[in-house]
Coordinates of C-alpha atoms and ligand atoms in Angstrom, one line a residue:
M1 CA 0.0 0.0 0.1
P2 CA 1.1 3.4 -0.6
E3 CA 3.5 4.8 2.1
G4 CA 3.8 8.1 3.4
T5 CA 1.7 11.0 4.0
S6 CA -0.7 11.9 0.9
A7 CA -1.4 15.3 -0.4
S8 CA -5.1 16.0 -0.9
N9 CA -6.4 16.5 -4.4
F10 CA -10.0 17.2 -5.9
I11 CA -11.1 13.6 -6.1
R12 CA -9.9 12.5 -2.8
E13 CA -12.0 15.5 -1.5
I14 CA -14.8 14.5 -3.5
V15 CA -14.7 11.1 -2.2
A16 CA -14.0 12.1 1.3
A17 CA -17.1 14.6 1.1
D18 CA -19.5 11.9 -0.2
R19 CA -18.0 9.7 2.3
A20 CA -18.8 12.2 5.1
A21 CA -22.1 13.1 3.9
G22 CA -23.3 9.5 3.6
K23 CA -23.7 9.4 -0.2
H24 CA -23.6 5.7 -1.7
G25 CA -24.3 4.5 2.0
G26 CA -21.0 5.1 2.9
R27 CA -19.4 3.1 0.6
V28 CA -16.3 3.8 -1.7
V29 CA -16.2 1.3 -4.6
T30 CA -13.7 2.3 -7.4
R31 CA -12.2 0.6 -10.4
F32 CA -9.4 0.1 -12.7
P33 CA -10.8 -0.6 -16.3
P34 CA -8.3 -1.6 -18.6
E35 CA -8.8 -3.0 -22.0
P36 CA -6.7 -6.0 -22.5
N37 CA -5.4 -4.9 -25.9
G38 CA -1.6 -4.1 -24.7
Y39 CA 0.8 -4.0 -21.9
L40 CA 0.1 -1.3 -19.0
H41 CA 2.6 1.5 -18.8
I42 CA 3.8 4.4 -16.2
G43 CA 0.3 6.3 -17.4
H44 CA -1.7 3.4 -16.1
A45 CA 0.2 3.7 -13.0
K46 CA -1.2 6.8 -12.1
S47 CA -4.8 5.7 -12.6
I48 CA -3.9 2.4 -10.5
C49 CA -2.6 4.3 -7.8
L50 CA -5.3 6.8 -7.9
N51 CA -8.1 4.1 -7.9
F52 CA -6.9 1.6 -5.4
G53 CA -5.4 4.6 -3.3
L54 CA -8.9 6.0 -2.9
A55 CA -10.1 2.6 -1.7
A56 CA -7.7 2.0 0.5
E57 CA -8.0 5.8 2.2
H58 CA -11.6 4.5 3.4
S59 CA -12.2 1.7 5.8
G60 CA -14.2 -1.0 3.7
G61 CA -13.2 0.8 0.6
I62 CA -12.8 -1.5 -2.5
C63 CA -11.2 -1.1 -5.9
H64 CA -12.3 -3.4 -8.7
L65 CA -10.0 -4.7 -11.5
R66 CA -12.2 -4.8 -14.7
F67 CA -11.5 -5.7 -17.9
D68 CA -13.4 -3.3 -20.7
D69 CA -13.2 -6.4 -23.2
T70 CA -15.8 -5.3 -25.7
N71 CA -13.5 -4.9 -28.6
P72 CA -13.2 -8.5 -30.4
T73 CA -10.3 -7.8 -32.8
T74 CA -7.6 -6.3 -30.6
E75 CA -7.8 -8.2 -27.3
D76 CA -6.1 -11.2 -26.1
R77 CA -5.4 -13.3 -22.9
E78 CA -1.7 -12.3 -23.0
Y79 CA -2.6 -8.9 -22.1
V80 CA -5.3 -10.1 -19.4
Q81 CA -2.4 -12.2 -17.7
S82 CA 0.1 -9.2 -17.9
I83 CA -2.2 -6.4 -16.7
Q84 CA -3.2 -8.6 -13.7
E85 CA 0.8 -9.4 -13.0
D86 CA 1.8 -5.5 -13.3
V87 CA -1.1 -4.5 -10.7
R88 CA 0.2 -7.0 -8.2
W89 CA 3.5 -6.0 -8.9
L90 CA 2.6 -2.4 -8.2
G91 CA 1.6 -3.5 -4.8
F92 CA -2.0 -3.4 -5.3
D93 CA -4.6 -6.2 -4.7
W94 CA -8.3 -6.6 -6.0
G95 CA -9.1 -9.5 -3.8
D96 CA -12.1 -11.4 -5.5
R97 CA -13.3 -8.4 -7.3
L98 CA -12.1 -9.4 -10.7
F99 CA -14.6 -8.7 -13.5
F100 CA -14.8 -8.7 -17.3
A101 CA -17.2 -6.7 -19.2
S102 CA -17.8 -9.4 -21.5
D103 CA -19.5 -11.2 -18.6
Y104 CA -22.2 -8.8 -18.9
F105 CA -23.0 -9.3 -22.4
D106 CA -26.2 -11.1 -21.6
R107 CA -27.3 -8.0 -19.4
L108 CA -26.2 -5.3 -21.8
Y109 CA -28.4 -7.0 -24.5
E110 CA -31.4 -7.1 -22.2
F111 CA -30.7 -3.8 -21.1
A112 CA -30.7 -2.7 -24.8
E113 CA -34.1 -4.4 -25.4
R114 CA -35.3 -2.6 -22.6
L115 CA -34.5 0.7 -24.0
I116 CA -35.7 -0.2 -27.2
K117 CA -39.3 -1.1 -25.5
N118 CA -39.0 2.2 -24.0
G119 CA -38.5 3.9 -27.1
Q120 CA -35.3 5.1 -26.2
A121 CA -33.1 3.2 -28.8
Y122 CA -33.6 2.5 -32.4
V123 CA -32.1 0.5 -35.3
D124 CA -30.4 2.9 -37.8
S125 CA -29.6 1.5 -41.3
L126 CA -27.7 4.5 -42.6
S127 CA -24.3 3.7 -44.0
A128 CA -21.5 5.2 -41.9
D129 CA -20.7 7.7 -44.2
E130 CA -24.4 8.9 -44.2
M131 CA -24.2 8.9 -40.5
R132 CA -21.3 11.0 -40.7
Q133 CA -23.2 13.4 -42.7
Y134 CA -26.5 13.3 -40.8
R135 CA -24.3 14.1 -37.3
G136 CA -23.6 17.5 -38.1
T137 CA -20.5 19.5 -36.7
L138 CA -19.9 21.6 -33.7
T139 CA -21.4 24.4 -35.2
E140 CA -24.3 22.7 -36.9
P141 CA -27.1 20.5 -35.4
G142 CA -27.5 17.0 -36.9
K143 CA -30.2 15.7 -38.8
N144 CA -32.7 12.7 -37.9
S145 CA -32.1 9.8 -39.5
P146 CA -35.0 8.3 -41.8
Y147 CA -35.0 5.3 -39.7
R148 CA -35.4 7.0 -36.2
D149 CA -39.0 6.6 -36.0
R150 CA -39.2 3.0 -36.7
S151 CA -41.8 1.3 -34.4
V152 CA -41.0 -0.5 -31.2
D153 CA -41.8 -3.8 -33.0
E154 CA -39.7 -3.2 -36.0
N155 CA -36.7 -2.2 -34.0
L156 CA -36.9 -5.1 -31.5
D157 CA -37.3 -7.7 -34.5
L158 CA -34.3 -6.0 -36.5
F159 CA -32.2 -6.0 -33.3
R160 CA -33.0 -9.7 -32.5
R161 CA -31.9 -10.4 -36.1
M162 CA -28.9 -8.4 -35.5
R163 CA -28.2 -10.6 -32.4
A164 CA -28.9 -13.6 -34.5
G165 CA -26.4 -12.8 -37.0
D166 CA -28.8 -12.4 -39.9
F167 CA -27.0 -9.1 -40.9
P168 CA -23.6 -8.3 -42.5
D169 CA -21.2 -5.7 -40.6
G170 CA -22.0 -2.0 -41.1
S171 CA -25.6 -3.1 -42.3
H172 CA -27.2 -1.7 -39.0
V173 CA -26.3 -0.1 -35.7
L174 CA -28.6 0.2 -32.6
R175 CA -28.6 3.5 -31.4
A176 CA -29.8 5.7 -28.4
K177 CA -32.8 8.2 -29.3
I178 CA -31.4 11.2 -27.5
D179 CA -31.0 14.3 -29.4
M180 CA -29.6 15.0 -32.7
A181 CA -29.4 19.0 -32.2
S182 CA -27.7 18.6 -29.1
P183 CA -24.6 20.9 -28.8
N184 CA -22.8 18.0 -27.5
L185 CA -21.8 15.6 -30.1
N186 CA -21.9 12.6 -27.8
L187 CA -25.6 13.1 -27.5
R188 CA -26.5 13.2 -31.0
D189 CA -27.9 9.7 -30.8
P190 CA -24.5 7.8 -30.0
V191 CA -24.1 4.2 -31.3
L192 CA -24.8 1.3 -28.7
Y193 CA -24.3 -1.7 -30.6
R194 CA -22.3 -2.4 -33.9
I195 CA -22.6 -5.6 -36.1
R196 CA -19.4 -7.4 -36.1
H197 CA -18.7 -10.8 -37.1
A198 CA -15.6 -11.5 -35.2
S199 CA -14.3 -13.9 -32.6
H200 CA -13.8 -12.4 -28.9
Y201 CA -11.0 -14.3 -26.9
R202 CA -13.6 -14.9 -24.1
T203 CA -17.0 -15.4 -25.8
G204 CA -15.8 -16.7 -28.8
R205 CA -18.4 -16.6 -32.0
S206 CA -21.2 -16.2 -29.5
W207 CA -21.7 -12.7 -30.3
P208 CA -22.2 -11.1 -33.7
I209 CA -22.8 -7.9 -32.3
Y210 CA -20.5 -5.8 -29.7
P211 CA -21.4 -2.8 -27.3
S212 CA -19.7 0.5 -27.8
Y213 CA -17.7 1.5 -24.9
D214 CA -20.0 4.7 -24.2
Y215 CA -22.8 2.1 -23.4
A216 CA -20.8 -0.9 -21.8
H217 CA -18.6 1.3 -19.5
P218 CA -21.4 3.0 -17.5
F219 CA -23.7 0.2 -17.4
S220 CA -20.8 -2.1 -15.8
D221 CA -19.8 0.5 -13.3
A222 CA -23.6 0.4 -12.6
I223 CA -23.8 -3.4 -12.2
E224 CA -20.7 -3.5 -10.2
G225 CA -22.1 -0.8 -7.8
V226 CA -19.0 1.4 -8.5
T227 CA -19.3 4.8 -6.6
H228 CA -16.7 6.8 -8.0
S229 CA -15.7 6.3 -11.8
V230 CA -12.7 7.9 -12.3
C231 CA -11.5 8.4 -15.7
T232 CA -8.9 10.6 -18.1
L233 CA -10.3 13.8 -19.5
E234 CA -10.8 12.9 -23.0
F235 CA -14.2 11.3 -21.7
E236 CA -15.2 14.7 -19.9
D237 CA -17.7 15.4 -22.9
H238 CA -18.8 11.7 -22.9
R239 CA -20.1 12.4 -19.0
P240 CA -23.6 13.3 -20.1
L241 CA -23.9 10.2 -22.0
Y242 CA -22.2 8.4 -19.0
D243 CA -25.4 9.8 -16.9
W244 CA -27.8 8.8 -19.7
V245 CA -27.2 5.2 -19.4
V246 CA -26.7 4.7 -15.6
E247 CA -30.1 6.8 -15.2
R248 CA -31.4 4.4 -17.2
G249 CA -29.8 1.0 -16.1
G250 CA -32.1 0.7 -13.4
T251 CA -29.9 1.0 -10.4
S252 CA -30.6 3.5 -7.6
D253 CA -27.5 4.2 -6.4
R254 CA -25.7 5.5 -9.4
P255 CA -21.6 5.8 -10.1
Q256 CA -20.4 9.4 -10.5
Q257 CA -18.0 9.6 -13.3
I258 CA -14.8 12.0 -12.5
E259 CA -12.2 13.1 -15.0
F260 CA -8.5 14.0 -14.2
A261 CA -5.5 14.7 -16.8
R262 CA -3.6 12.0 -17.6
L263 CA -0.1 11.6 -17.2
N264 CA 2.3 12.6 -20.2
L265 CA 6.0 12.1 -19.8
T266 CA 8.7 13.7 -22.0
H267 CA 10.6 11.5 -24.4
A268 CA 8.2 8.4 -23.8
V269 CA 5.9 6.6 -26.0
M270 CA 2.6 6.0 -23.9
S271 CA -0.1 5.4 -26.4
K272 CA -1.1 1.2 -26.5
R273 CA -1.4 1.9 -30.3
K274 CA 2.5 3.1 -30.9
L275 CA 3.6 0.7 -28.2
L276 CA 2.4 -2.1 -29.9
E277 CA 4.0 -0.7 -33.3
L278 CA 7.3 -0.7 -31.8
V279 CA 6.9 -4.4 -30.3
E280 CA 5.4 -5.7 -33.7
D281 CA 7.9 -4.1 -36.0
Q282 CA 10.7 -5.3 -33.4
H283 CA 12.3 -1.8 -32.9
V284 CA 12.4 -2.9 -29.3
A285 CA 13.0 -6.2 -28.1
G286 CA 9.4 -6.8 -26.5
W287 CA 6.8 -5.2 -24.2
D288 CA 9.5 -5.5 -21.2
D289 CA 12.3 -3.8 -23.4
P290 CA 13.9 -1.5 -20.5
R291 CA 13.5 1.5 -23.0
L292 CA 9.6 1.2 -22.8
P293 CA 7.8 3.2 -20.1
T294 CA 5.7 0.1 -19.6
L295 CA 5.7 -1.5 -16.2
K296 CA 7.4 -4.7 -17.5
G297 CA 9.8 -2.4 -19.1
L298 CA 10.4 -0.3 -16.0
R299 CA 10.7 -3.3 -13.8
R300 CA 13.5 -5.1 -16.1
R301 CA 15.4 -1.8 -16.3
G302 CA 15.4 -1.9 -12.2
Y303 CA 12.5 0.4 -11.4
T304 CA 10.9 -0.7 -8.1
P305 CA 7.1 -0.4 -7.3
E306 CA 7.9 1.9 -4.4
A307 CA 9.6 4.5 -6.6
I308 CA 6.6 4.3 -9.1
R309 CA 4.1 4.8 -6.4
A310 CA 6.1 7.7 -4.8
F311 CA 6.4 9.3 -8.3
C312 CA 2.8 8.8 -8.8
E313 CA 1.8 10.3 -5.2
H314 CA 4.4 13.1 -6.1
I315 CA 2.9 14.1 -9.5
G316 CA -0.6 14.6 -8.0
V317 CA -4.3 14.5 -9.9
S318 CA -5.4 17.6 -11.4
K319 CA -7.6 18.8 -14.3
R320 CA -5.1 20.4 -16.3
E321 CA -3.0 18.4 -18.9
A322 CA 0.7 18.9 -18.5
V323 CA 3.7 17.1 -19.5
V324 CA 5.9 15.5 -16.8
E325 CA 9.8 15.4 -17.5
M326 CA 11.3 12.1 -17.6
Q327 CA 13.9 13.3 -15.2
L328 CA 11.6 13.4 -12.2
L329 CA 10.6 9.7 -12.9
E330 CA 14.3 9.1 -12.6
H331 CA 14.6 11.2 -9.7
F332 CA 12.1 9.2 -7.9
I333 CA 14.0 5.8 -8.5
R334 CA 17.3 6.9 -7.5
E335 CA 15.9 8.0 -4.1
D336 CA 15.0 4.6 -3.6
L337 CA 17.8 2.9 -4.8
N338 CA 20.1 5.1 -2.8
K339 CA 18.4 3.5 0.1
R340 CA 18.4 0.3 -0.6
A341 CA 20.9 -0.8 -3.7
A342 CA 24.5 -2.5 -2.4
R343 CA 27.5 -0.5 -3.6
V344 CA 29.8 -2.4 -5.6
M345 CA 32.9 -1.7 -8.0
A346 CA 32.5 -2.3 -11.7
V347 CA 34.4 -1.3 -14.7
L348 CA 32.6 -0.9 -17.9
R349 CA 35.3 0.0 -20.3
P350 CA 38.5 -1.5 -18.8
L351 CA 41.9 -0.3 -19.0
K352 CA 44.7 -2.4 -17.3
V353 CA 46.9 -1.1 -14.7
V354 CA 49.9 -2.7 -13.3
I355 CA 51.3 -1.7 -9.9
E356 CA 55.0 -2.1 -10.3
N357 CA 56.1 -2.1 -6.3
Y358 CA 53.2 -4.3 -5.5
P359 CA 54.4 -8.0 -5.0
E360 CA 53.5 -10.5 -8.0
Q361 CA 51.9 -12.9 -6.2
A362 CA 50.5 -10.7 -3.1
L363 CA 46.5 -10.6 -2.6
E364 CA 44.9 -8.8 -0.1
E365 CA 41.1 -8.9 1.2
L366 CA 39.7 -5.2 1.6
E367 CA 36.9 -4.2 3.4
A368 CA 34.2 -2.3 1.4
V369 CA 30.8 -0.7 2.8
N370 CA 28.1 -2.2 1.3
N371 CA 25.7 0.9 1.7
P372 CA 26.6 4.0 3.5
E373 CA 23.1 5.1 3.9
D374 CA 22.4 1.7 5.6
P375 CA 24.8 0.5 8.1
S376 CA 22.9 -2.7 8.7
A377 CA 23.9 -3.7 5.2
G378 CA 27.4 -4.2 6.4
T379 CA 30.8 -4.7 4.7
R380 CA 32.3 -7.3 2.1
S381 CA 35.4 -8.2 1.2
V382 CA 37.0 -6.7 -2.2
P383 CA 40.3 -8.4 -3.4
F384 CA 43.1 -6.4 -4.5
S385 CA 46.3 -7.7 -6.4
R386 CA 48.9 -6.1 -8.8
T387 CA 47.1 -6.0 -11.6
L388 CA 43.8 -4.1 -11.9
Y389 CA 41.2 -2.5 -14.4
I390 CA 40.1 0.9 -14.1
E391 CA 37.7 2.9 -16.1
R392 CA 39.4 3.8 -19.6
D393 CA 38.1 7.5 -19.2
D394 CA 39.7 7.8 -15.7
Y395 CA 43.0 8.1 -17.6
L396 CA 44.2 10.8 -19.7
E397 CA 47.6 11.0 -21.3
D398 CA 47.6 14.8 -21.8
P399 CA 45.0 15.9 -19.4
P400 CA 43.4 19.3 -19.4
K401 CA 43.9 21.3 -16.1
E402 CA 40.6 20.4 -14.4
F403 CA 41.1 16.7 -14.9
F404 CA 41.9 15.6 -11.5
R405 CA 42.0 11.5 -12.1
L406 CA 45.0 9.4 -13.4
A407 CA 47.5 11.1 -15.6
P408 CA 51.3 10.8 -16.0
G409 CA 53.1 11.9 -13.0
R410 CA 49.8 12.2 -10.9
E411 CA 48.2 10.3 -7.9
V412 CA 44.7 9.2 -7.5
R413 CA 43.4 7.3 -4.7
L414 CA 41.7 3.7 -5.4
R415 CA 38.6 3.2 -3.6
Y416 CA 38.7 1.3 -0.3
A417 CA 42.9 0.7 -1.2
Y418 CA 45.7 3.0 -1.7
I419 CA 47.0 6.1 -3.4
I420 CA 48.8 5.3 -6.8
K421 CA 50.9 7.4 -8.7
C422 CA 51.1 7.0 -12.6
I423 CA 54.8 6.5 -13.9
G424 CA 54.3 5.3 -17.3
M425 CA 52.1 3.4 -19.9
T426 CA 52.3 1.1 -22.8
K427 CA 50.5 2.0 -26.1
D428 CA 49.4 -0.1 -29.2
P429 CA 52.0 0.9 -31.7
R430 CA 49.7 1.0 -34.5
S431 CA 46.3 2.6 -33.1
G432 CA 48.1 4.6 -30.7
E433 CA 45.7 3.5 -28.0
V434 CA 46.8 3.2 -24.2
T435 CA 46.7 -0.5 -23.5
E436 CA 48.3 -0.4 -19.9
V437 CA 49.2 2.0 -17.4
R438 CA 52.2 1.6 -15.1
C439 CA 51.9 2.6 -11.4
T440 CA 53.3 2.7 -8.0
Y441 CA 51.4 2.5 -4.8
D442 CA 52.3 3.9 -1.5
P443 CA 51.8 1.0 1.5
L444 CA 51.2 3.8 3.9
T445 CA 48.1 5.2 2.4
K446 CA 45.7 2.1 2.9
S447 CA 42.4 2.8 4.2
G448 CA 42.8 3.0 8.0
G449 CA 46.6 3.4 7.5
P450 CA 48.7 6.0 8.8
E451 CA 48.6 8.2 5.8
A452 CA 45.1 7.4 4.8
K453 CA 44.0 10.8 5.0
R454 CA 46.6 12.1 2.4
K455 CA 44.6 14.3 0.4
V456 CA 44.3 13.3 -3.3
K457 CA 41.9 15.2 -6.0
A458 CA 40.1 12.0 -7.1
T459 CA 39.2 8.5 -6.0
I460 CA 38.5 6.2 -8.4
H461 CA 37.0 2.7 -8.8
W462 CA 38.8 -0.5 -9.9
V463 CA 38.5 -4.2 -9.9
S464 CA 41.5 -6.7 -9.4
A465 CA 42.2 -8.4 -13.0
A466 CA 42.5 -12.1 -11.8
H467 CA 39.2 -11.8 -9.9
A468 CA 36.9 -9.9 -12.0
V469 CA 34.0 -11.4 -13.4
D470 CA 33.2 -10.7 -17.2
A471 CA 30.1 -9.2 -17.9
E472 CA 27.9 -7.0 -20.3
V473 CA 26.2 -4.1 -19.7
R474 CA 23.4 -2.4 -21.3
L475 CA 23.2 1.2 -21.4
Y476 CA 19.7 2.7 -22.3
H477 CA 19.0 6.2 -24.0
P478 CA 16.0 7.9 -24.9
L479 CA 14.0 6.2 -27.4
L480 CA 12.9 9.1 -29.1
N481 CA 15.1 11.9 -30.2
T482 CA 12.5 14.5 -30.3
D483 CA 9.8 14.8 -28.0
L484 CA 6.2 13.5 -29.5
T485 CA 4.4 16.0 -27.3
T486 CA 6.2 18.8 -29.1
G487 CA 4.4 18.7 -32.4
T488 CA 6.1 16.2 -34.7
P489 CA 3.2 15.1 -37.1
E490 CA 1.5 12.3 -35.6
E491 CA 1.9 10.0 -38.7
D492 CA 5.8 10.8 -38.6
W493 CA 6.3 9.8 -35.2
M494 CA 8.6 6.9 -36.2
T495 CA 11.2 9.1 -37.4
C496 CA 11.8 10.3 -34.0
L497 CA 13.3 7.0 -32.8
N498 CA 16.6 7.3 -31.7
P499 CA 18.9 4.6 -33.6
K500 CA 21.2 4.8 -30.9
S501 CA 18.9 4.1 -27.7
L502 CA 20.4 1.0 -26.7
E503 CA 24.2 0.7 -26.0
R504 CA 25.6 -2.6 -25.5
L505 CA 29.0 -2.8 -23.8
T506 CA 30.8 -6.5 -23.7
G507 CA 34.2 -7.2 -21.8
C508 CA 33.0 -5.5 -18.9
R509 CA 34.7 -6.3 -15.5
V510 CA 32.6 -6.5 -12.2
E511 CA 33.8 -7.5 -8.8
P512 CA 33.7 -11.1 -7.9
S513 CA 30.7 -10.7 -5.4
L514 CA 28.6 -10.4 -8.2
K515 CA 29.4 -13.5 -10.0
G516 CA 25.9 -15.3 -9.9
A517 CA 23.8 -12.4 -8.7
A518 CA 20.2 -13.2 -9.5
P519 CA 18.2 -11.6 -12.4
G520 CA 16.2 -8.6 -11.0
S521 CA 19.1 -7.8 -8.1
R522 CA 19.5 -4.1 -8.0
F523 CA 23.4 -2.5 -7.1
Q524 CA 24.8 0.9 -7.4
F525 CA 28.2 0.5 -9.6
E526 CA 30.3 3.2 -7.7
R527 CA 30.5 6.7 -9.6
L528 CA 28.3 5.2 -12.5
G529 CA 24.7 4.7 -11.5
Y530 CA 22.2 2.1 -10.5
F531 CA 22.2 -1.2 -12.4
C532 CA 19.9 -4.3 -12.4
V533 CA 20.7 -7.5 -13.2
D534 CA 19.0 -8.8 -16.7
P535 CA 17.3 -12.5 -17.2
D536 CA 19.4 -12.7 -20.2
S537 CA 22.0 -13.2 -17.6
G538 CA 23.9 -16.7 -18.1
P539 CA 25.6 -18.8 -15.6
G540 CA 29.4 -17.3 -16.3
L541 CA 28.1 -14.2 -17.6
P542 CA 25.7 -11.9 -16.0
V543 CA 24.1 -8.7 -17.8
F544 CA 23.1 -5.6 -16.6
N545 CA 21.0 -2.7 -17.4
R546 CA 21.7 0.5 -16.3
T547 CA 18.4 1.6 -14.4
V548 CA 19.5 5.4 -14.4
S549 CA 22.9 7.1 -13.8
L550 CA 24.0 9.2 -10.5
K551 CA 23.5 12.6 -11.8
D552 CA 20.2 13.8 -10.5
A553 CA 19.5 16.8 -12.9
W554 CA 16.0 16.9 -11.3
A555 CA 17.5 17.5 -7.6
R556 CA 19.9 20.3 -8.9
A557 CA 17.0 21.9 -11.0
E558 CA 15.2 22.0 -7.8
K559 CA 17.9 23.7 -5.8
R560 CA 18.1 26.3 -8.4
Q561 CA 14.3 27.1 -8.6
P562 CA 12.9 25.7 -5.5
S563 CA 9.4 27.2 -6.4
R564 CA 9.2 24.3 -9.3
Ligands
ATP1 P1 -5.3 4.0 -25.3 O1 -3.6 4.3 -25.4 O2 -5.5 2.9 -26.7 O3 -5.7 5.2 -25.2 P2 -5.6 3.7 -22.8 O4 -4.4 4.2 -22.4 O5 -6.8 4.5 -22.5 O6 -5.8 3.3 -24.3 P3 -7.2 1.6 -21.0 O7 -6.9 0.1 -21.1 O8 -8.6 2.2 -21.7 O9 -6.2 2.3 -22.2 O10 -6.8 2.4 -19.8 C1 -7.1 1.9 -18.4 C2 -7.3 3.0 -17.6 O11 -6.1 3.7 -17.5 C3 -8.2 4.1 -17.9 O12 -9.0 4.6 -17.0 C4 -7.5 5.2 -18.5 O13 -8.1 6.5 -18.1 C5 -6.3 5.1 -17.8 N1 -5.2 5.9 -18.5 C6 -4.4 5.2 -19.5 N2 -3.3 5.9 -19.9 C7 -3.2 7.0 -18.9 C8 -2.3 7.9 -18.7 N3 -1.6 8.5 -19.4 N4 -2.4 8.6 -17.7 C9 -3.3 8.3 -16.7 N5 -4.5 7.2 -16.7 C10 -4.4 6.8 -18.0
MG2 MG1 -9.0 3.7 -23.3

C-alpha cells in the first residue's frame, strides 16, 4: 500500500465529502478498467495508484479490476495475464473483485431491448458515411435519420436479427434516441451496438454484435455498484452520456464519473497503439524492453514499485493537462535505490593498471562498505592485487587542467585501497591507444593506515584483473530523439526514434561478489549509476541494465528554482 502522508487532491476531496455525507450509503467503490489490448505503462500506474489508493483511504473501500473487453479484434488473454501481474507487482490487490465487461454481454443485451421497448433506442440502417453526414458538426446541429421513427416492434425485430447474426457487418447499428441537435456531439444518438462478425477471446463466436464503450462502460460500473468512476479528461464530454446510461440502467445508487488529466512524460511513447507498433515491428525487444515506459519494461530496467508509487503520489492529480519530465521519474528511482541498493565496483570500459612495486603473488582482501546509507547492510571484502582494471576515461595521457584523475606523474586514490601514482604506460604501436598504465602504490595510504587521510583530488573505482567477472552492460538512452509532445506530425512519429537508444558494452569487468547475482537484483556501481541484473544473464556471464545514472538533474534544478 502507498506509504507516507498523502497530499489531498480534488478527487480525494470529492470522495471524502461523499463519504462524510453518507452518499452511496458511505460506500467507496472504485475500479481500474483496462482494455486488454496491450501492456500497462506508467500512465496506467497513475490511474491504478489513484483508484486503489482512493479505496484504501476509506475503511471498507474496495477497488475492482475490470477488463473492459468489448472489442473483439484487439484483445487477448496474454494482455489479461500481464495486466494482472503488473497491478500486483505495483503492490495492489483486488481480492475477489476481478470482473470482465464481456461477462455482462447478456445483461447489456437485455438492457438494450428494454431501451428499445421504452422508445429510447432504435435500429439505424444508414451507412457509416451517411451517419457521419447526418451527425452535423460542432457548429451545426445534426439531422434525424430516416430510420429514427421505426416502431418498437420493428426495432425489436431488427435488433434480435442483428443478434442472431442475420446481417453483415455495417448494415445496421443500434442507437440511443437522445437528441440530434444537442450541442454535445456525444448525445447525437450515439451508437450502442455494432454488428461485427468477429471472434472474441472470451466469448468466441457467440456474439455477432458488440456494445460500444460509451454504452458498456457506465452500465458495467452501475452493475458492480461502483461509486466513483475515475477516468481521464478525454471522457469529460462523454459524461452526459455516461449519466444517460446509468440513469436508465435501473440501479438507484448511481456511480459518478470524475475526470482527471492523464500522465504525459517527455521522451516516452505512451499510446498502446504506438507501443504495439514498436513491439510488432521489432524496434524493441518486446513489451518488457527496458527502453519502454511499460511497467514490465521499467521493472526489467530496475525500477521498483515503491519508486513508481512515490512518483505517482508526487505528481498528484489535477484537471490540467501537463507533461512531466522523465527526469522526475528518474529522481524517484534514484531516491529509492540510494536507500536500498548495495554498492559494488564495476568497470565498464576496462583499462589495465599494473602496480610495479606491489608483489607479484600478493593478494589482499579489503573491506568495502555495502551501503553508506544503511549501516545494517554491513561490509564485504574485495580482492586487491598487482594487476587491476580501472575505467578507461579515468586516465588521460595529456589531461586538461581541470582533470583530476589518473595521468602521467599524477596520483589518485583507489576506493577502499591505496593511493597510486602513474609512472608510465604502454601503447598499441598501430592504433596509438593506451593498453596499459604503469603505477606505483604507497603502502602507507591504505584505508585505515597512517597516511590514509593524505589528500588527493580524486578517488576512482577499480577491480582486480584476476578476480573480476566478465559481464555485459546495457546502457539505455531515450527511445525518442524529439519529444512527441512537442508537435511532430502524428504520422511521422517513427522518424523520432533514436537509432542509438541501446548501447551494449561487452567485456566489462565487475567485482567477484557479483558472480551469480540473481536476475532482478539491483546494485549501485560506484560512480556509474544504478544497475539491475537482466534475465538474459547466463551462468558465467551476468548482464546488467543501467536503470539510471547517478547524476540527478532534477534535484539540481529543484535547488536552483525551489518553486518548481
Ligand atoms: P489508449 O492508449 O488506446 O488510449 P488507454 O491508455 O486509455 O488506451 P485503457 O486500457 O483504456 O487504455 O486504460 C485503462 C485506464 O487507465 C483508463 O481508466 C485510462 O483512463 C487510464 N489511463 C490510460 N492512460 C493513462 C495515462 N497516461 N495517465 C493516466 N491514466 C491513464
Ligand atoms: Mg481507453
